[in-house]
Short mmCIF file of C-alpha atoms in Angstrom, two decimals:
data_model
loop_
_atom_site.label_atom_id
_atom_site.label_comp_id
_atom_site.label_asym_id
_atom_site.label_seq_id
_atom_site.Cartn_x
_atom_site.Cartn_y
_atom_site.Cartn_z
CA MET A 950 -120.81 -92.46 -234.56
CA LYS A 951 -122.37 -95.68 -233.09
CA SER A 952 -122.85 -98.07 -235.37
CA MET A 953 -126.54 -98.68 -233.97
CA GLN A 954 -127.73 -95.42 -234.88
CA LEU A 955 -129.88 -94.85 -237.60
CA ILE A 956 -128.28 -92.24 -240.95
CA THR A 957 -130.76 -89.63 -239.58
CA GLN A 958 -129.90 -90.54 -236.47
CA GLN A 959 -126.00 -89.47 -237.34
CA ARG A 960 -126.89 -86.82 -239.67
CA ALA A 961 -129.52 -85.04 -236.69
CA ASP A 962 -125.83 -85.48 -233.78
CA PHE A 963 -123.76 -84.42 -236.08
CA SER A 964 -125.15 -81.18 -236.96
CA LEU A 965 -125.93 -80.62 -233.44
CA ARG A 966 -122.31 -81.06 -232.77
CA ILE A 967 -121.45 -78.74 -235.10
CA LEU A 968 -124.71 -76.17 -234.16
CA LYS A 969 -123.40 -76.25 -230.75
CA ASN A 970 -119.94 -75.00 -231.51
CA ALA A 971 -121.25 -72.23 -233.23
CA LYS A 972 -123.85 -70.98 -230.51
CA GLU A 973 -120.28 -70.16 -229.26
CA MET A 974 -119.68 -67.80 -231.96
CA PRO A 975 -120.07 -63.81 -231.86
CA VAL A 976 -123.16 -62.86 -233.02
CA GLU A 977 -122.27 -61.49 -236.29
CA ASP A 978 -121.17 -64.50 -237.68
CA GLN A 979 -124.06 -66.75 -236.43
CA LYS A 980 -126.38 -64.31 -238.31
CA GLN A 981 -124.54 -65.11 -241.68
CA ILE A 982 -124.48 -68.86 -240.10
CA ARG A 983 -128.11 -68.40 -239.62
CA THR A 984 -128.50 -67.05 -243.28
CA VAL A 985 -127.43 -69.41 -245.04
CA ALA A 986 -128.49 -72.42 -243.52
CA ASN A 987 -131.87 -70.62 -244.63
CA SER A 988 -130.85 -70.59 -248.71
CA ILE A 989 -128.20 -72.77 -249.33
CA PRO A 990 -130.15 -76.05 -249.59
CA ALA A 991 -132.21 -74.59 -252.26
CA GLN A 992 -129.16 -73.46 -253.90
CA ILE A 993 -128.05 -76.90 -253.77
CA GLN A 994 -131.57 -78.36 -255.65
CA ARG A 995 -131.18 -74.77 -257.79
CA THR A 996 -127.58 -75.20 -259.24
CA GLY A 997 -125.80 -78.89 -257.55
CA LEU A 998 -124.31 -78.91 -255.10
CA GLY A 999 -120.62 -78.03 -256.86
CA GLN A 1000 -121.20 -74.96 -257.85
CA THR A 1001 -122.27 -73.91 -254.77
CA LEU A 1002 -119.56 -75.32 -253.43
CA ALA A 1003 -117.88 -73.16 -255.73
CA PHE A 1004 -119.85 -70.08 -255.00
CA ALA A 1005 -118.78 -70.89 -251.25
CA LEU A 1006 -115.65 -70.33 -252.31
CA SER A 1007 -115.99 -66.74 -253.67
CA LYS A 1008 -117.31 -65.41 -250.50
CA LYS A 1009 -114.45 -66.30 -248.43
CA ASP A 1010 -112.61 -62.57 -248.37
CA LYS A 1011 -116.37 -61.04 -249.00
CA ALA A 1012 -118.62 -59.81 -245.62
CA ASP A 1013 -121.01 -61.72 -245.30
CA GLY A 1014 -118.48 -65.09 -246.40
CA LYS A 1015 -118.12 -66.40 -242.21
CA GLY A 1016 -121.71 -68.05 -243.50
CA TRP A 1017 -120.38 -69.60 -246.68
CA ALA A 1018 -117.02 -70.43 -244.98
CA PHE A 1019 -118.72 -72.47 -242.27
CA PHE A 1020 -121.25 -74.92 -244.31
CA HIS A 1021 -118.32 -75.32 -246.51
CA ASN A 1022 -116.29 -76.61 -244.07
CA LEU A 1023 -119.93 -78.36 -242.88
CA LEU A 1024 -120.39 -80.08 -246.08
CA GLN A 1025 -115.95 -80.81 -246.15
CA LYS A 1026 -116.17 -82.55 -242.82
CA TRP A 1027 -119.92 -84.62 -243.34
CA ILE A 1028 -119.28 -85.79 -246.25
CA CYS A 1029 -115.53 -86.69 -246.81
CA GLU A 1030 -114.85 -87.62 -243.21
CA GLU A 1031 -117.81 -89.06 -241.09
CA ARG A 1032 -119.81 -90.51 -244.53
CA ASN A 1033 -116.20 -91.25 -246.19
CA LEU A 1034 -117.91 -90.52 -250.12
CA TYR A 1035 -114.44 -89.11 -250.74
CA GLN A 1036 -111.91 -90.35 -247.65
CA GLY A 1037 -109.96 -88.23 -246.65
CA ARG A 1038 -109.88 -86.05 -249.56
CA ASP A 1039 -110.50 -82.54 -250.60
CA LEU A 1040 -114.24 -82.53 -251.27
CA MET A 1041 -114.11 -79.57 -254.18
CA ASN A 1042 -111.51 -81.86 -256.18
CA SER A 1043 -113.62 -84.78 -255.69
CA LEU A 1044 -116.57 -83.53 -256.92
CA THR A 1045 -114.79 -82.75 -260.42
CA GLN A 1046 -112.65 -85.90 -260.99
CA GLY A 1047 -115.27 -88.09 -259.48
CA ASP A 1048 -117.96 -90.34 -260.83
CA MET A 1049 -121.55 -89.11 -261.46
CA GLN A 1050 -122.63 -92.08 -258.94
CA GLN A 1051 -120.22 -90.14 -256.65
CA TYR A 1052 -121.66 -86.95 -257.39
CA GLN A 1053 -125.31 -87.70 -256.64
CA GLN A 1054 -124.76 -89.91 -253.80
CA ALA A 1055 -122.67 -87.34 -252.26
CA GLN A 1056 -125.54 -84.44 -252.92
CA ALA A 1057 -128.26 -85.81 -251.77
CA GLU A 1058 -126.26 -86.32 -248.30
CA ALA A 1059 -125.48 -83.18 -248.51
CA LEU A 1060 -129.41 -81.97 -248.76
CA ALA A 1061 -130.48 -84.66 -246.32
CA LEU A 1062 -128.05 -83.84 -243.51
CA LEU A 1063 -128.69 -80.11 -244.73
CA ILE A 1064 -132.93 -80.52 -243.17
CA TRP A 1065 -131.50 -81.40 -239.50
CA THR A 1066 -128.43 -77.95 -239.69
CA ARG A 1067 -130.81 -75.55 -241.18
CA LYS A 1068 -133.69 -77.10 -238.50
CA PHE A 1069 -130.65 -76.02 -235.71
CA ALA A 1070 -129.48 -73.25 -237.26
CA ARG A 1071 -133.20 -71.83 -236.25
CA ALA A 1072 -133.89 -72.90 -232.99
CA MET A 1073 -130.40 -71.89 -231.65
CA LEU A 1074 -128.80 -68.96 -233.26
CA GLU A 1075 -128.91 -65.56 -233.52
CA ASN A 1076 -131.49 -63.98 -236.18
CA GLY A 1077 -130.24 -60.49 -235.99
CA LYS A 1078 -133.77 -59.21 -234.98
#
């Protein structure tokens, strides 16, 4: 990341890089990622970041699990590595053990990132039609 970029530029750049990699995945995986991209922001708003990530972890071995695993990994990387809100730690553990302010900041950051991710997923990934 460049230090003279707006945070919105950093989010867009990160999302674009991740979705370019997803474009190389099998078509079925792209469809799952695109489906989850459309639903995960609303789910976070409804149930919270922690419960949404717990749901994503529960889907790991299911038929539609690749899309959920993709977003779990994306949020882990963005929040813990790129933004350093929980530097070098596991996101799920950090959410359950951190304070309320950190949780709210992580949730706000996730939602802001997902605006870009959803737009790029709609533009770049297969939709199953």
